[in-house]
PDB file of C-alpha atoms in Angstrom:
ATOM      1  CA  UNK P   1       0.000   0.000   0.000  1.00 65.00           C
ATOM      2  CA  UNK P   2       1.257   3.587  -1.285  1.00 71.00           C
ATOM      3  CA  UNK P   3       0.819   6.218   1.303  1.00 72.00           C
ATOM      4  CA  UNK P   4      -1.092   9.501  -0.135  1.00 70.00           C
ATOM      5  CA  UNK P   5       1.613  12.419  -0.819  1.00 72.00           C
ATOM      6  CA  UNK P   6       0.783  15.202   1.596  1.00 70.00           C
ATOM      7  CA  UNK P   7       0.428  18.922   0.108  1.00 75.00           C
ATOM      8  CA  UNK P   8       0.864  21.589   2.998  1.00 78.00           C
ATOM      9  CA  UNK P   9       1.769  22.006   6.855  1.00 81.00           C
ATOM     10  CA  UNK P  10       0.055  20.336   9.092  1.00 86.00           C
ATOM     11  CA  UNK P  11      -1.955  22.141  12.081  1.00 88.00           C
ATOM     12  CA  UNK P  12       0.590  21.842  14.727  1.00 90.00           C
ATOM     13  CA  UNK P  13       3.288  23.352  12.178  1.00 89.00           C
ATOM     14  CA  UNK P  14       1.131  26.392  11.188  1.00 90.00           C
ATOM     15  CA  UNK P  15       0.503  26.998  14.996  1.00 92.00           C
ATOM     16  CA  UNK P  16       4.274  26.854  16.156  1.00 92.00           C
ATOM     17  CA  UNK P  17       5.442  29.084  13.378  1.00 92.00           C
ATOM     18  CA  UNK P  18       2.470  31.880  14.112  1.00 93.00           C
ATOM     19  CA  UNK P  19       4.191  31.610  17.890  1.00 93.00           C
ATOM     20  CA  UNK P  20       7.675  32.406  16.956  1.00 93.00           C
ATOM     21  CA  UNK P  21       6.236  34.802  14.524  1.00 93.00           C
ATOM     22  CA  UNK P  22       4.882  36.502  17.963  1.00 91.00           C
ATOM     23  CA  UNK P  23       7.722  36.164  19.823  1.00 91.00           C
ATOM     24  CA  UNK P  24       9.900  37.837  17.213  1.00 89.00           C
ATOM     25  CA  UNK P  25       7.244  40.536  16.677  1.00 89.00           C
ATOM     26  CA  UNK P  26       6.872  41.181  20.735  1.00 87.00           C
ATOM     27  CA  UNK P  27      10.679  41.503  20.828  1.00 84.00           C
ATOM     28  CA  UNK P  28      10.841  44.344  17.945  1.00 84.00           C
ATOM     29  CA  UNK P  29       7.520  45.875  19.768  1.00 82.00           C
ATOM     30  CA  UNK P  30       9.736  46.371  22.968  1.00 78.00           C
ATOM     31  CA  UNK P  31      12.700  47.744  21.290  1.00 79.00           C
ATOM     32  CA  UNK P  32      10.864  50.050  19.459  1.00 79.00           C
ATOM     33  CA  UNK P  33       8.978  51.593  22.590  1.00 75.00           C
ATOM     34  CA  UNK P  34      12.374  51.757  24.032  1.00 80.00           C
ATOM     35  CA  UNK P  35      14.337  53.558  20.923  1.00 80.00           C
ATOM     36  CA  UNK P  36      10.861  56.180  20.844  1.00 81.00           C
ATOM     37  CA  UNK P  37      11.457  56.937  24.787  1.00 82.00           C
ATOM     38  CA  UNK P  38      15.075  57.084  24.282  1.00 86.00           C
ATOM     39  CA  UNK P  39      14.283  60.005  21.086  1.00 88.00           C
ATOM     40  CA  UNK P  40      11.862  61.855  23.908  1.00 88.00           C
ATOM     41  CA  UNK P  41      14.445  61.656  26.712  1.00 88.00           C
ATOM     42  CA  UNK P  42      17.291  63.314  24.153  1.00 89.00           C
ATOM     43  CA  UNK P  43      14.979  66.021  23.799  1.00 91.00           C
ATOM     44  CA  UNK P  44      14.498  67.017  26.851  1.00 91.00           C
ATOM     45  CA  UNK P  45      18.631  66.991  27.291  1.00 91.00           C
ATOM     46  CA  UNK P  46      18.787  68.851  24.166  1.00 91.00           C
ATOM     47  CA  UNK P  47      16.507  71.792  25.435  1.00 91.00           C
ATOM     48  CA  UNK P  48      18.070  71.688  28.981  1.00 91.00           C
ATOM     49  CA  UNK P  49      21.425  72.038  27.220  1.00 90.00           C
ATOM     50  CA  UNK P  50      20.234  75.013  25.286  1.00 90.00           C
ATOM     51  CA  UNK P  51      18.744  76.895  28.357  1.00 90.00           C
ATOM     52  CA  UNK P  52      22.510  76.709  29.531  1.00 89.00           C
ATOM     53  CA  UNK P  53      23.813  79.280  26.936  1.00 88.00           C
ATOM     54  CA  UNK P  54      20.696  81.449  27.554  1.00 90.00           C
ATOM     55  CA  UNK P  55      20.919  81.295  31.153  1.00 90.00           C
ATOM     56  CA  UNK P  56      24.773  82.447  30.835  1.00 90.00           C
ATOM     57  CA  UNK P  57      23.558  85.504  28.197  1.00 90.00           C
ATOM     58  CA  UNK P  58      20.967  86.728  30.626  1.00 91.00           C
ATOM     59  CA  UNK P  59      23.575  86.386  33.205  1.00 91.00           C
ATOM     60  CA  UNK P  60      25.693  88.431  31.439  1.00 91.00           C
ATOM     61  CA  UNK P  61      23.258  91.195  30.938  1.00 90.00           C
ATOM     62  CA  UNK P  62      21.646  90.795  34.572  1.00 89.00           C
ATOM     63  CA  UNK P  63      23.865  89.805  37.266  1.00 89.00           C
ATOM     64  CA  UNK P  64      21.573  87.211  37.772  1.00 89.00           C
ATOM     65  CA  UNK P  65      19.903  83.917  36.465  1.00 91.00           C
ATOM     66  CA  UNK P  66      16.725  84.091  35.237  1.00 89.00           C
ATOM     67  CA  UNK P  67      13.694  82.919  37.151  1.00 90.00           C
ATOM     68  CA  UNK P  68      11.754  81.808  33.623  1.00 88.00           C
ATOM     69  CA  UNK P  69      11.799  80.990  30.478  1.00 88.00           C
ATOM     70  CA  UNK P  70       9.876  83.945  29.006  1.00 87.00           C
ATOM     71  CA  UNK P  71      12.979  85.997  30.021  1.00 86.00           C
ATOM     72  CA  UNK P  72      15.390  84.536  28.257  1.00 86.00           C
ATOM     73  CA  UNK P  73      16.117  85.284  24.964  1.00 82.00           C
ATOM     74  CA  UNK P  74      15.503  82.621  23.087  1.00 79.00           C
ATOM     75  CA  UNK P  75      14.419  79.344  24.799  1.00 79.00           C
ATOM     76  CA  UNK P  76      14.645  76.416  22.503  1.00 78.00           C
ATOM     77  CA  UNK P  77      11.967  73.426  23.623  1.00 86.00           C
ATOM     78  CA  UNK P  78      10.928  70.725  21.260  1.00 87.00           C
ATOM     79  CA  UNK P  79       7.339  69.581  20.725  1.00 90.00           C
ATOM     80  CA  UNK P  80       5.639  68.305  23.773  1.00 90.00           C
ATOM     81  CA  UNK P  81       9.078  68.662  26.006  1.00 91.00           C
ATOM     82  CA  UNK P  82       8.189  70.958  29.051  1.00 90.00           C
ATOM     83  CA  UNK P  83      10.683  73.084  30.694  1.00 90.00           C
ATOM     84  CA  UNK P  84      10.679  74.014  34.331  1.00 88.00           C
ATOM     85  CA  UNK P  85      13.315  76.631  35.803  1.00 91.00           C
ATOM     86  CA  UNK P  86      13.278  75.380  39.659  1.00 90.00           C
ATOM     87  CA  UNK P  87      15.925  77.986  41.142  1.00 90.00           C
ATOM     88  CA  UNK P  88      17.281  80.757  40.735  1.00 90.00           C
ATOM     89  CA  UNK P  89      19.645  83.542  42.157  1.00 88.00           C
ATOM     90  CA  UNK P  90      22.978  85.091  41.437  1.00 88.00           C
ATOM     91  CA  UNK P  91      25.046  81.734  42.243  1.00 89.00           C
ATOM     92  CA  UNK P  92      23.384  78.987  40.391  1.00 90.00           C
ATOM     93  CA  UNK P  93      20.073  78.183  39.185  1.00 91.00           C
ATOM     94  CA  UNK P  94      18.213  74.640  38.357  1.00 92.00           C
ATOM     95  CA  UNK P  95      15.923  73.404  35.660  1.00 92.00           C
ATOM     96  CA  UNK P  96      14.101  70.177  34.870  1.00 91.00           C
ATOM     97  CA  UNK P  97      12.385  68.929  31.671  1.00 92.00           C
ATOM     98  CA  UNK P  98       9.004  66.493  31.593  1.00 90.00           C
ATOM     99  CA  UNK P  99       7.373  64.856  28.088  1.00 91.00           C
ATOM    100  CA  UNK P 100       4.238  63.606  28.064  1.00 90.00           C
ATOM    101  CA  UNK P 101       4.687  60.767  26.488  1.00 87.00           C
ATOM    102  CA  UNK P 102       7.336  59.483  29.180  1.00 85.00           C
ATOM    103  CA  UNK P 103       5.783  60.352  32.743  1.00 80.00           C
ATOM    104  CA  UNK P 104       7.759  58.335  34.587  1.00 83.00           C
ATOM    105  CA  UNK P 105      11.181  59.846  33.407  1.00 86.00           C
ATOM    106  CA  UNK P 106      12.245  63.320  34.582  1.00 89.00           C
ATOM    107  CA  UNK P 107      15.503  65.127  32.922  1.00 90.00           C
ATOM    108  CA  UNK P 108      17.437  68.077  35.344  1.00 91.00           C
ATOM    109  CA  UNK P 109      20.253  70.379  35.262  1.00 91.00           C
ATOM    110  CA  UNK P 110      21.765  72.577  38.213  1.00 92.00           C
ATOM    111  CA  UNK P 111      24.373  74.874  37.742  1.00 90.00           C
ATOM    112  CA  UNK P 112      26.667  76.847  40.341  1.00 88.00           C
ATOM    113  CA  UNK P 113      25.336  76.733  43.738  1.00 87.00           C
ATOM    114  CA  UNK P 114      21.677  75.306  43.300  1.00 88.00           C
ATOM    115  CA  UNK P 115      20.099  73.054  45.687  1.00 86.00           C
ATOM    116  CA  UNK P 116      19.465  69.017  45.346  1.00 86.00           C
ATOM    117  CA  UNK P 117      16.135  69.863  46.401  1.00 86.00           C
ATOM    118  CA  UNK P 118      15.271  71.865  43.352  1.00 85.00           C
ATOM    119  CA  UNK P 119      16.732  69.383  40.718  1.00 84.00           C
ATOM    120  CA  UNK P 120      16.640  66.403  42.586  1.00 82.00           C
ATOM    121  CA  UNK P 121      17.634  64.125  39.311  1.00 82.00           C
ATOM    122  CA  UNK P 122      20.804  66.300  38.892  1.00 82.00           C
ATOM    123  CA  UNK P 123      23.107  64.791  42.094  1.00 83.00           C
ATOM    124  CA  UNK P 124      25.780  66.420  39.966  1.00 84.00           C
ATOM    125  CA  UNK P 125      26.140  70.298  38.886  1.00 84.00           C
ATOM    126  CA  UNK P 126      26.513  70.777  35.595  1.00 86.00           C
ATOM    127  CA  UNK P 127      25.511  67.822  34.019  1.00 88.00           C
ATOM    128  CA  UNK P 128      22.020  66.673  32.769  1.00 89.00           C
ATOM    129  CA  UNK P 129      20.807  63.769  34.233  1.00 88.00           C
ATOM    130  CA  UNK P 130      17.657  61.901  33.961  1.00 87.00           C
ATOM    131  CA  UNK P 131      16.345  59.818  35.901  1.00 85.00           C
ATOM    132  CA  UNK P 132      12.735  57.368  36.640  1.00 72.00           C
ATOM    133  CA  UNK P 133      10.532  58.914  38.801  1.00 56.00           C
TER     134      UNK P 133
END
């Protein structure tokens, strides 16, 4: 007796290729939530880095660091990025940066003498750091 010739995949073969199919796909999901909160989070460095140089013109001008943004010259903030100036005086001053779309992370900057307290995700003066909230 000949055995009929089979055409196709069977059931359980369809079934375990659609599951690694959705493993792979979950995978590439992840990474690309990841490489989107990683584009928001440069952002918010990028606009704390700019409020630097305008911080140091109005300084300049003032004797002073300003205590907002509508001061200064010309803030730069990208789209949905908001910018906070926590402290300021005539020896430092401290900002942070929030998005929206990533609540749980919060970017800050303190320069000179500014308190923890008012950037508490900047241990460091300085620097921008982010950190999860």
């Amino acid at each position: 007796m000949k055995h009929p010739t089979r055409d196709g995949f069977t059931l359980i073969e369809v079934l375990i290729a659609m599951i690694i199919i959705g493993i792979l796909a979950s995978f590439s999901t992840a990474m690309l939530w990841r490489s989107r909160d990683r584009g928001y989070e440069a952002s918010m460095v990028s606009d704390l880095r700019s409020i630097v140089s305008e911080q140091e013109r109005y300084f300049e001008s003032n004797h002073q660091y300003s205590p907002d943004l509508s001061s200064l010259a010309n803030p730069v903030t990208s789209p949905g990025v908001a910018l906070t100036i926590t402290f300021a005086a005539q020896d430092g001053w401290a900002a942070t940066a929030t998005h929206p779309s990533v609540e749980s992370r919060l970017c800050a900057i303190r320069m000179g003498e500014a308190p923890v307290s008012a950037a508490t995700a900047a241990l460091e003066t300085g620097y921008v750091q982010c950190t999860t909230e």
